[in-house]
Amino acid sequence: MKNQALKKTSFLCMAVLLLCQYAAQSQVRLFLTGGPQVGSVESSGTTAGYGTDVQPFLKGRTSARIGIQADIPFKPASRWALQPGIFFSGKGSLFQKEYDTTGANASPFYYRQTTNKSDYIDIPVQLAYKLPLSKKVNFFLSGGPMISVFYASKTVDELSYYTPPVSQGDFGRTEIRTEETKGETGTDPGKFKSAYFGVSGSAGFDFGPVMLSGFFTRGLSEFDQPTVPGSFYHQTVGGSLSIRIARQKEAISQKPPVVTPEKPGDKDNDGVPDAEDACPDEPGSKATNGCPDRDGDGIPDKDDLCPDVKGLIKYKGCPVPDTDKDGINDEDDACPTVPGVARFKGCPIPDRDHDGVNDEEDLCPDQPGTKENRGCPVVKEETLKKAAEIAASIQFAFGKTTIDPKYHKTLNEIAAMLANDAQLKLSVEGHTDNKGSAERNRLVSQQRADAIRNYLISKGAPAENVTATGFGPDQPVAGNETEAGRAKNRRVVFKLSY
């Protein structure tokens, strides 16, 4: 396989070099051409079920085509031209299908995706006709035969299985199996042919140094040794951008003999004749009309207010000023008299709520707070106390997750707090004792916390400001050895913050 790949690469390189050499020695234009394409396999399998179980699930494979294309006119100013080319082309197909096996012991369904990535060296020879649209733009149509030489192929087969829950409370899982198979050429079934014949066509616009076109290729002979009855052909559709890298030689005109004029006077030997030298006694440059320019900013020293520092003409040779010394010159500084930072165009980092904590570090940029609380206000002590009392009063019936209506009034107070303060956030925590399984307790505590969160949201609390977490028996506040201790552990906790 390595020797075959080396031979194919050598063949492609030699073909490109020969085409470039021919372009350099003849009346042709040579283009580097590339663009996206969609490859597909046009098939007509005759096995049972092929038209219903396979063909409808075949899709195109997106890839690219890149190479060299020549444009050889039949004669100067002719509308007919020959357009041979050599391209590296990605072809193949994509098979995607979901199999429903509901009722089977293994799984309810599985999903299969098979990607065939086949790379070829395409050598089309197209006859083109050009229709002038303007002096510099032609519309062209072209078509002709093509031979495609096999380069490499790889098939990637991906199979995804879904396993249903095996007991209440568990979740399904997905297992993925991926297999890769490299294609080979040969005469055995399933192997690729070394080459196949086809046709190609294109249409587009010729701007001279650039061409834009769409193209189509179709195999006329099968590309492999089929393993099932039927016929299989490669097909591609895509677009190309072509950029000229070589053009036809221009006729060499006979130039008259060069007459060397008499050298004009140049007292300071700076290459600027005295007649054109604004400073004939001081060496300078043509850019400054013969005058010296120590800082090389293109402004003669005699006109430069800062002759040793590069500057601009609008500032008479001096650099752009930076009044506030923040490293951002005044031309780009939205706040030229106040030091700032570049990402705010020279202005200071904003502090919308004026609490002394800039917006980049302020977790509550629209509500004054404290530096210790990262710009957010501190929740009032009476508010924390009220929330704790309400949480402590809420009890759930044994094994139940619904809220007793008698707690609605106090929960409405919490909902009102959250609705009236858009920055206030509430964390609802559910806790249980250790009776029963830990997994069951965690589920019940989560469902109870969710029930309270959903009720608060239904009463106007912002959903994004309320979270619910069930901890089960993991965070006891008393021992679970006595009923009194277990009663303390069965609780709901409200935590307010900004």
XYZ file of C-alpha atoms in Angstrom:
498
model
C 0.000 0.000 0.000
C 2.830 2.442 0.772
C 4.409 1.767 -2.659
C 1.059 2.344 -4.391
C 0.522 5.664 -2.547
C 4.088 6.725 -3.431
C 3.547 5.881 -7.119
C 0.262 7.817 -7.202
C 1.811 10.851 -5.512
C 4.755 10.757 -7.929
C 2.366 10.505 -10.891
C 0.405 13.547 -9.699
C 3.555 15.630 -9.120
C 4.989 14.709 -12.543
C 1.705 15.570 -14.281
C 1.540 18.973 -12.539
C 5.185 19.737 -13.431
C 4.622 18.818 -17.085
C 1.530 21.022 -17.278
C 3.404 23.955 -15.669
C 6.330 23.482 -18.076
C 3.951 23.388 -21.038
C 2.232 26.571 -19.817
C 5.582 28.352 -19.534
C 6.489 27.486 -23.140
C 3.137 27.986 -24.936
C 0.227 30.399 -25.383
C -1.803 29.217 -22.385
C -3.003 30.414 -18.999
C -2.481 28.204 -15.955
C -4.736 28.378 -12.876
C -4.588 27.076 -9.325
C -8.147 25.843 -8.794
C -9.968 24.750 -5.648
C -13.327 24.717 -3.938
C -15.938 22.693 -2.046
C -17.911 19.844 -3.535
C -20.532 17.271 -2.555
C -19.839 13.704 -3.649
C -22.430 10.964 -3.905
C -22.727 7.417 -5.175
C -25.466 6.983 -7.756
C -26.577 3.389 -7.400
C -29.199 0.948 -8.595
C -28.877 -2.157 -6.480
C -31.086 -5.083 -7.419
C -30.931 -7.069 -4.180
C -34.142 -7.454 -2.166
C -34.883 -4.396 -0.005
C -32.086 -2.232 -1.489
C -34.513 0.392 -2.811
C -36.232 0.753 0.614
C -33.605 -0.124 3.245
C -30.397 1.292 1.734
C -30.831 3.747 -1.141
C -33.129 6.278 0.687
C -30.534 6.643 3.465
C -27.548 7.418 1.215
C -26.453 11.064 1.422
C -23.755 13.189 -0.122
C -20.285 13.590 1.385
C -18.952 17.165 1.587
C -15.273 17.490 0.665
C -13.007 19.541 -1.608
C -11.389 19.509 -5.033
C -8.053 21.240 -5.675
C -5.591 21.163 -8.531
C -4.237 22.775 -11.687
C -6.253 23.765 -14.767
C -5.046 25.172 -18.084
C -6.871 27.386 -20.588
C -5.523 26.914 -24.141
C -7.176 29.037 -26.864
C -7.356 27.495 -30.359
C -6.000 30.783 -31.726
C -5.671 34.400 -30.499
C -9.065 35.986 -29.695
C -10.843 32.643 -30.324
C -13.995 31.875 -28.367
C -13.080 28.193 -28.283
C -10.481 26.831 -25.885
C -9.254 23.542 -24.480
C -9.328 23.241 -20.676
C -7.379 20.217 -19.412
C -6.746 19.818 -15.690
C -5.378 17.673 -12.893
C -7.296 17.633 -9.586
C -7.158 15.924 -6.216
C -10.843 15.149 -5.544
C -12.576 13.848 -2.416
C -15.541 11.634 -3.279
C -17.673 9.025 -1.573
C -20.980 8.874 0.254
C -22.643 8.969 3.671
C -25.105 6.330 4.947
C -27.234 7.267 7.982
C -30.060 5.141 9.358
C -31.844 4.538 12.671
C -33.075 0.973 13.243
C -36.109 0.530 15.487
C -35.911 -2.797 17.320
C -38.505 -2.064 20.021
C -39.344 -5.269 21.818
C -35.937 -6.872 21.344
C -33.892 -7.838 24.396
C -30.758 -5.923 23.344
C -32.039 -2.357 22.928
C -35.028 -0.297 21.680
C -33.022 1.112 18.735
C -29.598 1.656 17.270
C -28.203 4.261 14.877
C -25.681 3.546 12.117
C -23.537 5.996 10.142
C -21.118 4.790 7.464
C -18.852 7.340 5.773
C -16.993 6.314 2.623
C -14.095 8.695 1.962
C -12.669 7.951 -1.482
C -9.940 10.192 -2.923
C -9.152 10.286 -6.643
C -6.902 12.089 -9.107
C -9.271 13.487 -11.742
C -7.911 14.315 -15.205
C -10.644 16.035 -17.243
C -10.189 17.382 -20.775
C -12.950 19.902 -21.513
C -13.866 21.893 -24.604
C -14.954 25.420 -23.624
C -16.965 28.063 -25.451
C -16.705 31.666 -24.194
C -19.380 34.360 -24.598
C -18.046 37.926 -24.028
C -20.053 39.985 -21.524
C -17.654 42.954 -21.481
C -14.063 43.737 -22.422
C -12.742 41.877 -19.393
C -15.474 39.347 -18.544
C -16.524 36.191 -20.420
C -19.223 33.662 -19.603
C -18.141 30.115 -20.479
C -19.592 26.619 -20.806
C -17.357 23.573 -21.005
C -17.571 19.808 -21.010
C -15.697 16.684 -21.971
C -14.354 13.262 -20.970
C -12.523 12.507 -17.736
C -10.472 9.710 -16.234
C -10.325 9.271 -12.455
C -7.367 7.407 -10.931
C -7.850 5.799 -7.508
C -5.667 7.388 -4.804
C -6.921 6.227 -1.390
C -10.121 5.200 0.385
C -11.280 4.770 3.948
C -14.655 3.620 5.281
C -15.647 4.695 8.819
C -18.544 2.695 10.304
C -20.120 4.086 13.515
C -22.776 2.152 15.442
C -24.581 3.656 18.482
C -26.616 1.479 20.840
C -29.157 2.749 23.402
C -29.652 0.562 26.511
C -32.962 1.091 28.400
C -33.150 1.415 32.228
C -32.874 -1.834 34.086
C -34.621 -0.586 37.270
C -36.628 2.425 38.401
C -34.490 5.505 38.917
C -31.612 4.442 36.655
C -30.841 6.148 33.373
C -30.003 4.701 29.932
C -26.518 4.808 28.492
C -25.068 4.941 24.992
C -22.254 2.710 23.722
C -20.487 3.671 20.465
C -18.544 1.303 18.248
C -16.386 2.716 15.452
C -14.549 0.672 12.819
C -12.292 1.916 10.030
C -11.490 -0.020 6.849
C -9.002 1.083 4.211
C -9.915 0.443 0.573
C -7.631 -1.428 -1.816
C -7.550 -1.908 -5.556
C -7.906 -5.299 -7.153
C -10.197 -7.693 -8.994
C -11.798 -9.317 -5.957
C -15.371 -8.316 -4.924
C -15.393 -5.218 -2.708
C -12.098 -3.863 -4.063
C -11.711 -0.625 -6.024
C -10.790 -0.377 -9.684
C -7.531 1.457 -10.381
C -9.394 3.954 -12.574
C -12.789 4.680 -14.098
C -14.013 6.827 -16.981
C -16.525 9.628 -16.732
C -17.610 13.051 -17.965
C -17.260 16.515 -16.491
C -18.799 19.890 -17.198
C -18.598 23.413 -15.832
C -20.061 26.880 -16.281
C -18.931 30.211 -14.905
C -17.290 33.570 -15.460
C -13.759 34.294 -16.697
C -12.363 37.599 -15.375
C -8.848 37.070 -16.789
C -6.688 36.480 -13.691
C -9.614 34.839 -11.844
C -12.373 32.413 -12.798
C -15.511 31.540 -10.783
C -17.415 28.422 -11.828
C -19.668 25.560 -10.839
C -18.859 22.026 -11.961
C -20.382 18.553 -12.273
C -18.713 15.147 -12.754
C -20.281 11.748 -13.322
C -18.708 8.331 -13.719
C -19.628 6.347 -16.802
C -18.042 3.129 -15.555
C -18.268 1.522 -12.125
C -15.556 2.398 -9.661
C -15.390 -0.904 -7.738
C -15.915 -4.629 -7.969
C -19.477 -4.863 -6.555
C -20.354 -7.371 -3.844
C -24.079 -7.216 -4.661
C -25.928 -7.085 -7.996
C -26.368 -3.549 -9.328
C -24.384 -0.579 -10.649
C -22.517 2.112 -8.695
C -21.087 5.389 -10.062
C -19.332 8.375 -8.463
C -20.903 11.816 -8.923
C -19.823 15.254 -7.661
C -21.282 18.785 -7.723
C -19.386 21.832 -6.491
C -17.932 25.280 -7.051
C -14.400 26.491 -7.832
C -12.280 29.600 -7.514
C -9.397 29.645 -10.026
C -6.429 32.008 -9.651
C -3.961 32.438 -12.496
C -0.391 31.340 -11.692
C 1.052 31.479 -15.229
C 0.045 33.247 -18.441
C 0.924 33.264 -22.124
C 4.175 34.872 -23.153
C 4.027 38.380 -24.525
C 5.949 39.232 -27.684
C 9.304 40.824 -26.940
C 9.454 44.196 -28.624
C 12.667 45.560 -30.040
C 13.809 48.347 -27.745
C 15.768 51.310 -29.119
C 19.328 51.781 -27.849
C 19.592 53.547 -24.487
C 21.222 56.962 -24.639
C 22.926 57.911 -21.370
C 22.208 61.573 -20.643
C 24.844 63.828 -19.204
C 24.879 63.613 -15.403
C 23.538 66.831 -13.795
C 25.367 68.633 -10.998
C 24.968 67.348 -7.415
C 27.156 69.226 -4.919
C 26.154 67.214 -1.813
C 26.252 63.858 -3.672
C 22.863 62.758 -2.351
C 21.494 61.631 -5.721
C 19.201 64.628 -6.074
C 20.292 67.064 -8.820
C 21.053 70.542 -7.581
C 18.288 71.916 -9.808
C 15.753 69.832 -7.821
C 17.514 69.902 -4.415
C 15.884 72.145 -1.802
C 19.027 71.715 0.364
C 21.888 71.470 -2.206
C 24.614 71.775 0.463
C 23.249 69.085 2.847
C 22.835 65.410 1.881
C 19.234 64.265 1.896
C 16.885 61.977 -0.057
C 14.500 62.225 -2.978
C 11.548 61.773 -0.579
C 12.467 65.046 1.185
C 13.582 66.925 -1.969
C 17.255 66.524 -1.068
C 16.998 67.784 2.537
C 18.184 65.807 5.604
C 15.643 63.915 7.784
C 17.322 62.577 10.930
C 14.301 60.714 12.346
C 13.253 59.261 8.947
C 9.625 60.344 9.212
C 9.561 61.905 5.732
C 9.524 65.471 7.090
C 12.727 67.502 6.429
C 14.559 68.627 9.558
C 14.063 72.256 8.542
C 10.278 71.789 8.819
C 10.295 69.246 11.708
C 9.502 70.501 15.246
C 10.689 67.122 16.601
C 13.613 66.271 14.259
C 14.858 63.378 16.414
C 11.477 61.677 16.985
C 9.291 60.226 14.221
C 6.042 62.110 13.824
C 3.277 63.149 11.453
C 2.858 66.081 9.086
C -0.372 67.158 10.824
C 1.628 67.567 14.057
C 4.585 69.242 12.238
C 6.852 66.220 12.602
C 5.964 65.395 16.209
C 4.206 62.167 17.313
C 0.491 62.025 18.091
C -0.027 63.523 21.577
C -1.269 61.534 24.595
C -2.626 64.205 26.961
C -3.630 61.861 29.814
C -0.485 59.690 29.464
C -2.464 56.435 29.434
C -0.627 55.006 26.422
C -3.524 55.683 24.043
C -2.929 58.624 21.743
C -5.510 61.384 21.605
C -6.640 60.455 18.092
C -7.887 57.079 19.372
C -8.782 58.169 22.931
C -12.490 58.725 23.640
C -11.481 60.276 26.993
C -8.240 62.146 26.116
C -7.999 63.993 29.449
C -8.777 61.031 31.755
C -6.465 57.974 31.973
C -8.198 54.798 30.786
C -7.668 51.439 29.119
C -7.570 50.374 25.463
C -10.600 48.047 25.579
C -12.763 51.041 26.548
C -11.173 53.324 23.911
C -9.040 55.169 26.433
C -11.791 55.689 29.023
C -11.737 54.267 32.578
C -13.510 50.975 33.293
C -17.161 51.955 33.927
C -18.924 51.676 37.288
C -22.644 52.038 36.470
C -23.932 51.812 40.041
C -21.126 54.060 41.448
C -20.367 51.713 44.335
C -16.578 51.788 43.871
C -16.466 48.353 42.236
C -15.966 48.552 38.439
C -18.398 46.696 36.169
C -15.810 44.048 35.171
C -15.534 42.899 38.806
C -19.080 43.795 39.961
C -21.444 40.805 40.213
C -24.338 43.305 40.585
C -23.293 46.137 38.222
C -26.717 47.853 38.321
C -27.191 47.727 42.112
C -24.833 49.463 44.597
C -23.070 47.052 46.893
C -19.851 46.570 48.854
C -16.353 45.556 47.832
C -16.466 42.718 50.373
C -19.559 41.316 48.634
C -18.018 41.818 45.106
C -20.249 44.770 44.322
C -23.525 43.213 45.477
C -25.569 44.499 48.415
C -25.681 42.519 51.667
C -29.021 40.835 52.356
C -30.692 42.523 55.314
C -30.587 40.620 58.603
C -34.352 40.829 59.084
C -34.884 39.413 55.550
C -32.574 36.461 56.282
C -34.339 35.860 59.596
C -37.778 35.990 57.966
C -36.746 33.497 55.238
C -35.278 31.112 57.831
C -38.480 31.199 59.914
C -40.643 30.476 56.858
C -38.420 27.575 55.798
C -38.434 26.115 59.314
C -42.246 26.158 59.414
C -42.693 24.074 56.247
C -43.317 20.356 56.800
C -44.101 17.599 54.298
C -46.246 14.524 55.007
C -44.251 11.314 55.317
C -43.114 10.163 51.852
C -45.006 13.027 50.127
C -43.637 15.802 47.881
C -46.698 18.054 47.569
C -46.951 21.353 49.496
C -49.721 21.675 52.083
C -51.915 24.688 51.124
C -51.522 26.081 54.629
C -47.931 27.100 53.708
C -48.953 29.057 50.597
C -49.373 32.335 52.468
C -45.833 32.342 53.881
C -44.345 31.133 50.589
C -46.124 34.022 48.854
C -44.077 36.384 51.049
C -40.846 34.825 49.750
C -42.112 35.035 46.140
C -42.924 38.723 46.644
C -39.400 39.404 47.978
C -37.875 37.851 44.857
C -40.309 39.525 42.435
C -39.614 42.992 43.949
C -35.811 42.637 43.861
C -34.512 41.355 40.499
C -31.000 40.872 41.919
C -32.055 38.770 44.930
C -31.398 35.034 44.552
C -32.805 32.103 46.554
C -31.360 28.617 46.986
C -33.950 26.049 48.168
C -32.388 23.058 49.961
C -34.221 19.840 50.829
C -32.923 17.555 53.622
C -34.145 14.236 55.130
C -33.274 11.878 57.968
C -31.600 8.525 57.331
C -34.671 6.311 57.370
C -34.966 4.350 54.116
C -32.386 4.138 51.327
C -30.076 7.106 50.769
C -30.923 7.165 47.036
C -34.678 7.308 47.772
C -34.170 10.092 50.330
C -32.109 12.152 47.888
C -34.837 11.771 45.243
C -37.604 12.782 47.694
C -35.607 15.780 48.983
C -34.972 16.966 45.396
C -38.657 16.605 44.504
C -39.665 18.612 47.589
C -37.157 21.374 46.805
C -38.387 21.409 43.180
C -42.025 21.678 44.389
C -41.209 24.792 46.430
C -39.190 26.322 43.556
C -42.005 25.733 41.061
C -44.564 27.262 43.434
C -42.442 30.397 43.948
C -41.980 30.797 40.172
C -45.751 30.448 39.663
C -46.216 33.379 42.075
C -43.898 35.729 40.178
C -40.392 34.835 41.376
C -37.845 35.048 38.468
C -37.040 31.471 37.430
C -33.357 32.236 36.825
C -32.983 33.495 40.439
C -34.353 30.358 42.172
C -32.451 27.068 42.421
C -33.442 23.814 44.099
C -31.137 21.087 45.443
C -31.976 17.895 47.314
C -29.262 16.645 49.688
C -31.176 13.687 51.190
C -29.564 12.541 54.458
C -26.068 13.851 53.559
C -26.120 17.035 55.736
C -27.736 16.217 59.117
C -27.889 18.922 61.813
C -28.653 16.438 64.615
C -28.184 12.756 65.359
C -30.498 10.285 63.644
C -30.553 7.917 66.647
C -33.658 9.579 68.164
C -36.969 10.735 66.740
C -36.233 14.288 67.927
C -32.933 14.316 66.028
C -34.503 12.885 62.905
C -37.261 15.509 63.064
C -34.602 18.256 63.017
C -32.920 16.658 60.015
C -36.200 16.585 58.034
C -36.149 20.221 56.990
C -36.243 22.806 54.205
C -33.571 25.565 54.145
C -33.816 28.924 52.318
C -30.534 30.737 51.489
C -30.776 34.306 50.150
C -27.939 36.093 48.388
C -27.086 38.593 45.654
